[in-house]
Tab-separated table of C-alpha atoms and ligand atoms in Angstrom:
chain	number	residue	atom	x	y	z
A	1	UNK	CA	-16.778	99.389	6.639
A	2	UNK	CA	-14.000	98.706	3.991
A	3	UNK	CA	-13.307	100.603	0.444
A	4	UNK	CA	-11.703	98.597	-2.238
A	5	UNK	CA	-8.883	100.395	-4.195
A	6	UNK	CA	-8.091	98.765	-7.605
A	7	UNK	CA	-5.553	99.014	-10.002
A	8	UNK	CA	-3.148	97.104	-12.671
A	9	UNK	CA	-0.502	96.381	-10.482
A	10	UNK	CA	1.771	98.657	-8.077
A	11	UNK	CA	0.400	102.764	-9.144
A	12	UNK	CA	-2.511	102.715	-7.330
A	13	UNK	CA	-0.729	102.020	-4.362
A	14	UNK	CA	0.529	106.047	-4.842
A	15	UNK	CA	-3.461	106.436	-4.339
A	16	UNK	CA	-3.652	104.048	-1.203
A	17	UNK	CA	-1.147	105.743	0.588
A	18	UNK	CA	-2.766	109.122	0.423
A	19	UNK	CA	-6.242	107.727	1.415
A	20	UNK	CA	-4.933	105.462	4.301
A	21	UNK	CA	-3.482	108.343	6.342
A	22	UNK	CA	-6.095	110.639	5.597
A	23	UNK	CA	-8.762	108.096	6.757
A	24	UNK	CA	-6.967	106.027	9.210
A	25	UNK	CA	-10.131	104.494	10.665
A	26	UNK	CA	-11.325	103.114	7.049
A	27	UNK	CA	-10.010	99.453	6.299
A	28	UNK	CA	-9.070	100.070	2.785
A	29	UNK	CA	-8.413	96.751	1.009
A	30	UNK	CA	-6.126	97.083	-2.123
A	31	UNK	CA	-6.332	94.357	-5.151
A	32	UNK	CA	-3.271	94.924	-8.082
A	33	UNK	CA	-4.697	92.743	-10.853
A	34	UNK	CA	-0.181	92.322	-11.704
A	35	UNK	CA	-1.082	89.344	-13.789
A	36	UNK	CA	-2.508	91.167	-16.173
A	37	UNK	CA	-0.582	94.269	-16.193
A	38	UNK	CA	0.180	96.657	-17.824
A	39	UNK	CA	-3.729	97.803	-18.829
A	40	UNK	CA	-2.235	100.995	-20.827
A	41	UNK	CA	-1.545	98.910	-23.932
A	42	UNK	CA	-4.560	96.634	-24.113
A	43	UNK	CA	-7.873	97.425	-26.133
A	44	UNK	CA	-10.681	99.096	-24.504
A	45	UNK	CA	-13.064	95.525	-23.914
A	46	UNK	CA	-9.886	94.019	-22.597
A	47	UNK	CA	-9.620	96.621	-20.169
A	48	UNK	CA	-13.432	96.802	-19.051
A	49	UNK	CA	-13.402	93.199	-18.486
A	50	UNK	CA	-10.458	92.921	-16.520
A	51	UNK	CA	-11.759	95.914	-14.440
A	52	UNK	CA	-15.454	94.211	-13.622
A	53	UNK	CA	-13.140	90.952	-12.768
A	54	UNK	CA	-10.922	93.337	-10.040
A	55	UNK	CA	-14.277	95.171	-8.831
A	56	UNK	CA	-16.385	92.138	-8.397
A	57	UNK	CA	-13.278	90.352	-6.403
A	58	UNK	CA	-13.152	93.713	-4.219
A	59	UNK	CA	-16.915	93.538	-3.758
A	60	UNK	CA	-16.750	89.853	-2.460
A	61	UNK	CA	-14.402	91.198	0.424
A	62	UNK	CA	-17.153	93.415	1.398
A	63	UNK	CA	-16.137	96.788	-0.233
A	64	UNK	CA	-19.252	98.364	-1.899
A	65	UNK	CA	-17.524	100.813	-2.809
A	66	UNK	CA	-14.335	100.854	-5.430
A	67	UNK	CA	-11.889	103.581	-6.429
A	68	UNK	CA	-10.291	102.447	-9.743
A	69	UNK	CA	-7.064	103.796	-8.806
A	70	UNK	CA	-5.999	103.786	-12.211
A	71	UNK	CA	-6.454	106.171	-14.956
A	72	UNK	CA	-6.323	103.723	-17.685
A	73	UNK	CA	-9.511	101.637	-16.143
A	74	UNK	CA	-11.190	105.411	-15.414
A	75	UNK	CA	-10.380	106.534	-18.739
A	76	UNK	CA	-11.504	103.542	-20.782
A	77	UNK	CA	-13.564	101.378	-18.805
A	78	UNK	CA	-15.416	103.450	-16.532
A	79	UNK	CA	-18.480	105.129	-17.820
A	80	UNK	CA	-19.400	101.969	-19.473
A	81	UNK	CA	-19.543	100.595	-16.617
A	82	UNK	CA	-21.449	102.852	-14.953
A	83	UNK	CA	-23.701	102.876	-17.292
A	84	UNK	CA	-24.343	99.260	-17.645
A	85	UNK	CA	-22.989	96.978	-15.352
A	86	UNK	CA	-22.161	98.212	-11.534
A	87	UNK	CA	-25.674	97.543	-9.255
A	88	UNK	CA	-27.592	100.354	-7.114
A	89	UNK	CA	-26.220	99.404	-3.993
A	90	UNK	CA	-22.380	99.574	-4.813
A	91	UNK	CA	-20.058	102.290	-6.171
A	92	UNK	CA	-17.491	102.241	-8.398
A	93	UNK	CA	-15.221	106.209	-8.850
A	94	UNK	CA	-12.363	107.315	-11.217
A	95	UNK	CA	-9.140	108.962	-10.000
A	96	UNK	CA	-9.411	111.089	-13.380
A	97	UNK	CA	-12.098	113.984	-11.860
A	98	UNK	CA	-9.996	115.276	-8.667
A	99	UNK	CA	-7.374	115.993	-10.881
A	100	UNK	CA	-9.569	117.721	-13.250
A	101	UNK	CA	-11.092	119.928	-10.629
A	102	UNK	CA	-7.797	120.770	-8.803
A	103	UNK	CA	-6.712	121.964	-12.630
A	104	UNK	CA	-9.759	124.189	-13.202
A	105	UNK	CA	-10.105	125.298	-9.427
A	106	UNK	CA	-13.513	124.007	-9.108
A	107	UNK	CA	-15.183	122.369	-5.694
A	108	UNK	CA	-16.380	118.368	-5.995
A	109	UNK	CA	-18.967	118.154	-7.981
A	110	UNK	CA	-19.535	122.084	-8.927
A	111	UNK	CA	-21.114	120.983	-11.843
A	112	UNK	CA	-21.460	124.968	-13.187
A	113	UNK	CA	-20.686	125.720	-17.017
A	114	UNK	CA	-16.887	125.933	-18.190
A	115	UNK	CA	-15.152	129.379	-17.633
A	116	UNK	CA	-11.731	130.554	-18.382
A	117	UNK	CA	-8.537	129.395	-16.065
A	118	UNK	CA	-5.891	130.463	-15.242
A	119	UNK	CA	-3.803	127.584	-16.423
A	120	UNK	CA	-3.563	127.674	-20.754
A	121	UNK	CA	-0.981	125.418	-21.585
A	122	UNK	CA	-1.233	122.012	-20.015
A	123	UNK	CA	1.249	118.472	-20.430
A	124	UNK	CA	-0.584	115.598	-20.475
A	125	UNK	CA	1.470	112.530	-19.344
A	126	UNK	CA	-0.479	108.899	-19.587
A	127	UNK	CA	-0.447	105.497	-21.163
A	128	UNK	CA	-1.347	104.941	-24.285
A	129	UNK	CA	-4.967	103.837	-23.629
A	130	UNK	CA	-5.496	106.977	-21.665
A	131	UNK	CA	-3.807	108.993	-24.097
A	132	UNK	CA	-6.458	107.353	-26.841
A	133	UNK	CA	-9.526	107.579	-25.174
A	134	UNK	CA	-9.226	111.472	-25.089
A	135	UNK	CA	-11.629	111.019	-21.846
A	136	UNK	CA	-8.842	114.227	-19.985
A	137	UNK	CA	-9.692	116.817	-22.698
A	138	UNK	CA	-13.323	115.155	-22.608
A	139	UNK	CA	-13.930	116.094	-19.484
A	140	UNK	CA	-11.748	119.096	-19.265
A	141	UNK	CA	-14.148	120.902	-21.376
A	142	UNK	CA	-16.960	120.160	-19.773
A	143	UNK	CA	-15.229	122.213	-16.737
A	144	UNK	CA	-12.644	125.285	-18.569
A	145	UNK	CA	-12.493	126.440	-22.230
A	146	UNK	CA	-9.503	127.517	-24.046
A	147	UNK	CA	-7.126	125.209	-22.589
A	148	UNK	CA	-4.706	123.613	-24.931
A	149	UNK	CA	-3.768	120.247	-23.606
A	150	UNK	CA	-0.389	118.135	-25.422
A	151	UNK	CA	-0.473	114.435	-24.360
A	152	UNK	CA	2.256	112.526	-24.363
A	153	UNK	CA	1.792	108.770	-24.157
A	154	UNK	CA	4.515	107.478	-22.011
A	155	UNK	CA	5.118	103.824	-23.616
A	156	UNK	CA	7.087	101.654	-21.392
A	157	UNK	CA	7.193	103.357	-18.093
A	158	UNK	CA	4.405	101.038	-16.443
A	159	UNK	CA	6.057	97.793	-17.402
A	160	UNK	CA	9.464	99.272	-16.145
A	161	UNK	CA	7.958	100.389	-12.847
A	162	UNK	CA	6.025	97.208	-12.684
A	163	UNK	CA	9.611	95.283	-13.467
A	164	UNK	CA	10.969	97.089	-10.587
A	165	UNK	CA	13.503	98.503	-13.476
A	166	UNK	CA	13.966	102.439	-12.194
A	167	UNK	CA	16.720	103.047	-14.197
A	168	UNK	CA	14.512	102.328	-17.276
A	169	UNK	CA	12.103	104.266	-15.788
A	170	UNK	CA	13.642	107.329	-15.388
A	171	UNK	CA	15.420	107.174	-18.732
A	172	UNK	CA	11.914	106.892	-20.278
A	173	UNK	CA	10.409	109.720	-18.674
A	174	UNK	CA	12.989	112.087	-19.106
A	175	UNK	CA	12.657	110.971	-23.067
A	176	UNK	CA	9.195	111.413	-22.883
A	177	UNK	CA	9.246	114.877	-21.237
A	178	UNK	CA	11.003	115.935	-24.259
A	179	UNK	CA	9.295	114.752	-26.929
A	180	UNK	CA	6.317	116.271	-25.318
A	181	UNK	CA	8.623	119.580	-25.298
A	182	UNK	CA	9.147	119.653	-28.717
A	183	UNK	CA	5.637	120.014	-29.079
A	184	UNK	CA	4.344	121.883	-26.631
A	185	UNK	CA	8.380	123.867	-25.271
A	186	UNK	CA	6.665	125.820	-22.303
A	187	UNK	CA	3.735	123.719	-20.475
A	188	UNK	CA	2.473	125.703	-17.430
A	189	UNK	CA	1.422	122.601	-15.660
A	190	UNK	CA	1.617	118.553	-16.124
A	191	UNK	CA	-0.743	116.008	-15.255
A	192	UNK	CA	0.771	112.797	-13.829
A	193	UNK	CA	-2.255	110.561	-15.414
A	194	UNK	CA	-1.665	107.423	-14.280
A	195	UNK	CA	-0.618	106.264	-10.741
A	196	UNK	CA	2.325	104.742	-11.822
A	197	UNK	CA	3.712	108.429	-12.349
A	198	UNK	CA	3.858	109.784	-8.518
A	199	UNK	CA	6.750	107.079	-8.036
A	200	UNK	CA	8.912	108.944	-10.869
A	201	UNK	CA	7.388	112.406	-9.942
A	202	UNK	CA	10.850	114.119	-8.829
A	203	UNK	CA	12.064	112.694	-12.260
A	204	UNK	CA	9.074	114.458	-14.058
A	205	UNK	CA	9.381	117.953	-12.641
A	206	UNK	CA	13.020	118.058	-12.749
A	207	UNK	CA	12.919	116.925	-16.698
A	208	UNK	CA	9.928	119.758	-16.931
A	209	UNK	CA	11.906	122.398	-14.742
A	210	UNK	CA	10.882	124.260	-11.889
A	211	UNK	CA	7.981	126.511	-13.289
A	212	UNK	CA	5.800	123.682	-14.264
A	213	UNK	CA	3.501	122.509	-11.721
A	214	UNK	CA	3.293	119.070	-11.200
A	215	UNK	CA	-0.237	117.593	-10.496
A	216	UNK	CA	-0.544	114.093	-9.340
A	217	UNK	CA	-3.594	112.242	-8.088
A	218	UNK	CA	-2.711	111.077	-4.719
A	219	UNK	CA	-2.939	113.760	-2.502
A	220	UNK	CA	-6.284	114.816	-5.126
A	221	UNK	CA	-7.796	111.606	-4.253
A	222	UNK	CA	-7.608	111.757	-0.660
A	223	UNK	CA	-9.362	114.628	0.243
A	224	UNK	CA	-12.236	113.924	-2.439
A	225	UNK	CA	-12.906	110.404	-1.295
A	226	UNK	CA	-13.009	111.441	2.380
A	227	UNK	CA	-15.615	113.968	1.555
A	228	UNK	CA	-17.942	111.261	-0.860
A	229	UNK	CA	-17.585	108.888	2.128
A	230	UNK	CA	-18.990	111.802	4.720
A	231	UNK	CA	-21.912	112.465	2.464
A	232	UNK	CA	-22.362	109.072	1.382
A	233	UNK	CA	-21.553	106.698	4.412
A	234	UNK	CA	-24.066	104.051	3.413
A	235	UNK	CA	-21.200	103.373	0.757
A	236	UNK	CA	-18.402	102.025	3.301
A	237	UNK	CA	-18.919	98.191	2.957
A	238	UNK	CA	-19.628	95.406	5.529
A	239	UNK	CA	-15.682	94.114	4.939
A	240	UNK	CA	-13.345	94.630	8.479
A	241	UNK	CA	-10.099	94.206	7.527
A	242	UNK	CA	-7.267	96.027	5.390
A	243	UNK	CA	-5.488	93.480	3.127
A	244	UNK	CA	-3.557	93.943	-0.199
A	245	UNK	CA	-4.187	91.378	-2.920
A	246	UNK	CA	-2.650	90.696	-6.301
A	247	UNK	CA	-3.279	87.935	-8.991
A	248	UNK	CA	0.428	88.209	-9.485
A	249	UNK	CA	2.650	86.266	-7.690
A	250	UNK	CA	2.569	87.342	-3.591
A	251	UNK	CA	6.074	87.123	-2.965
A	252	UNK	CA	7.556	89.125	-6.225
A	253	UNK	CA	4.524	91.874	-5.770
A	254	UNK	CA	5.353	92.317	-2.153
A	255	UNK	CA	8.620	92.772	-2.953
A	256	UNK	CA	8.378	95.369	-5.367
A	257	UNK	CA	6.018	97.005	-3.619
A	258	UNK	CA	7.902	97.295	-0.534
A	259	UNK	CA	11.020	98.423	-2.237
A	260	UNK	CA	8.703	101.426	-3.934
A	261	UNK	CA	6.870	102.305	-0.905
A	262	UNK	CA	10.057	101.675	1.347
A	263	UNK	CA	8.368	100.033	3.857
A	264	UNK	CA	7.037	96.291	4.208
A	265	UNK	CA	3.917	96.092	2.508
A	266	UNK	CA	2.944	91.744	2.384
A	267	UNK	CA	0.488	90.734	-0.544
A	268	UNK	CA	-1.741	87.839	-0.424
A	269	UNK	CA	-3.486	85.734	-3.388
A	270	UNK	CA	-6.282	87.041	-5.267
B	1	DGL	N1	-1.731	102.900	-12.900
B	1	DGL	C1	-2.416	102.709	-14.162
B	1	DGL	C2	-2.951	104.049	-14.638
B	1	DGL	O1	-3.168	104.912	-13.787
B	1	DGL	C3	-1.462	102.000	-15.068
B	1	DGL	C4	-2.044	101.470	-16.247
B	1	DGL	C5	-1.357	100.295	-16.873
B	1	DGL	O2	-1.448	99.217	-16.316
B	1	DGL	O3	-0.808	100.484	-17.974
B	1	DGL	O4	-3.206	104.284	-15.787
C-alpha cells in the first residue's frame, strides 16, 4: 500500500517527513530525480517530461498514487498532466493547494466562490519557474479576492541547498527577503513555495521579522494527504516497502540528505 513522493532532489524530503509521522503505517517511497536538478530554471516541457519520467519510475514500485512534492513540477507540469497523460487508475497531487487553502481558511476541497480574507498582503517566495507560471495567484483567485500577492523568485537557493552550500543559502535568502521588501515593505504572511524553503525557514522569518507568518507546505501536506488517502484508499498502491531513490549519485545524495535531515537517511539507484 505505498505512496510515491517526488521531487528534484532533497525539498521534498521537508514533505516526506511530515507525511511519514503522520501516517506511520503507509510505506512512502521517495524518488529525488538530483540528476536533473534544479527544475526551477528549466522550461516548462523540460519540466513535464522529467516529471512523467519520476512518476512513471514511482509507479513501477507500486505507488499509484504520487505527490509531486515540488512546487515547480505542481506549478508547471501538473495540470497538463492531468489532463493528458496520468491513467484512471493512478493519481498524481500538487503540494501547491494545501497551502492555498491554509492561506484562505478554506476546508479540502471547499470548492465555494472566492470571499474576502483576512490576510491582504502576501510574499510569495519560489523559483523562477514557479514564480513564471503565475499558477499561486491562479489559483488564489479562484479561492479569495483582493489579495495582493509580491513574488519573489529566489534564484540560486535550490542549487545551494542541493550543493549542501548553507552559507550560500542563507546569504541568498536574506537578499531575497529584501528585495521582495522593497517592493512589497510590510507582507502579512509568506509562502515558502518550494520544498527546498522549510530547510532555510528560521532564516526566512527572521529576515521577514516576527509579524509575518510563515507558511510552509510540510505540515499542510500531511494532514491533506492523510484525509485523500481515508476517502480514497483504493489509491494506496500494491508496493510494500519504504525506500528513497535518486538518479543522482547514492552516496553524495545520502549524504546531503542526512546532514539536512540530521539523521541517516541511505539512498539507492533510480
Ligand atoms: N523543491 C522544488 C520546488 O518545490 C525545487 C525546484 C527546483 O528543483 O528548482 O519547487
Amino acid at each position: 500500500m505505498a505512496v510515491g513522493i517526488f521531487d528534484s532532489g532533497l525539498g521534498g524530503l521537508t514533505v516526506y517527513e511530515a507525511v511519514a509521522r503522520a501516517m506511520p503505517e503507509v510505506p512512502f517511497v521517495y524518488l529525488g530525480d538530483n540528476a536533473h536538478a534544479p527544475y526551477g530554471v528549466r522550461d516548462a516541457d523540460d519540466i513535464f517530461q522529467l516529471t512523467c519520467a519520476g512518476v512513471e519510475r514511482l509507479w513501477d514500485e507500486g505507488c499509484d498514487l504520487v505527490v509531486l512534492a515540488c512546487n515547480t513540477a505542481s506549478a508547471v507540469a501538473l495540470k497538463r498532466m492531468q489532463e493528458t497523460w496520468v491513467p484512471a487508475d493512478k493519481r498524481v497531487l500538487g503540494v501547491f493547494v494545501p497551502l492555498i487553502e491554509a492561506l484562505t481558511e478554506r476546508q479540502w476541497g471547499d470548492n465555494s466562490p472566492p470571499r474576502e480574507v483576512e490576510v491582504k498582503h502576501v510574499a510569495l517566495f519560489a523559483t523562477p519557474a514557479t514564480v513564471a507560471s503565475r499558477a499561486f495567484q491562479r489559483e488564489l483567485a479562484f479561492r479569495a479576492i483582493g489579495v495582493d500577492v509580491e513574488a519573489q523568485p529566489c534564484g540560486g537557493v535550490v542549487d545551494a541547498i542541493e550543493e549542501g552550500d548553507e552559507i550560500l543559502a542563507e546569504a541568498l535568502v536574506k537578499g531575497h527577503v529584501e528585495a521582495l521588501k522593497r517592493r512589497m515593505p510590510h507582507p502579512q504572511a509568506a509562502m515558502l513555495g518550494c520544498t527546498h524553503y522549510p530547510l532555510m525557514q528560521r532564516v526566512f522569518q527572521e529576515a521577514l521579522g516576527p509579524g509575518v507568518k510563515v507558511y510552509s507546505q510540510a505540515e499542510l501536506v500531511a494532514p491533506s494527504l492523510k484525509d485523500y488517502l481515508a476517502r480514497r484508499p483504493e489509491f494506496l498502491g500494491p508496493g510494500t516497502a519504504s525506500r528513497f531513490l535518486t538518479t543522482g549519485d547514492p552516496a553524495r545524495v545520502s549524504s546531503k540528505a542526512t546532514q539536512f535531515l540530521r539523521r541517516q537517511i541511505r539512498f539507492e539507484a533510480a
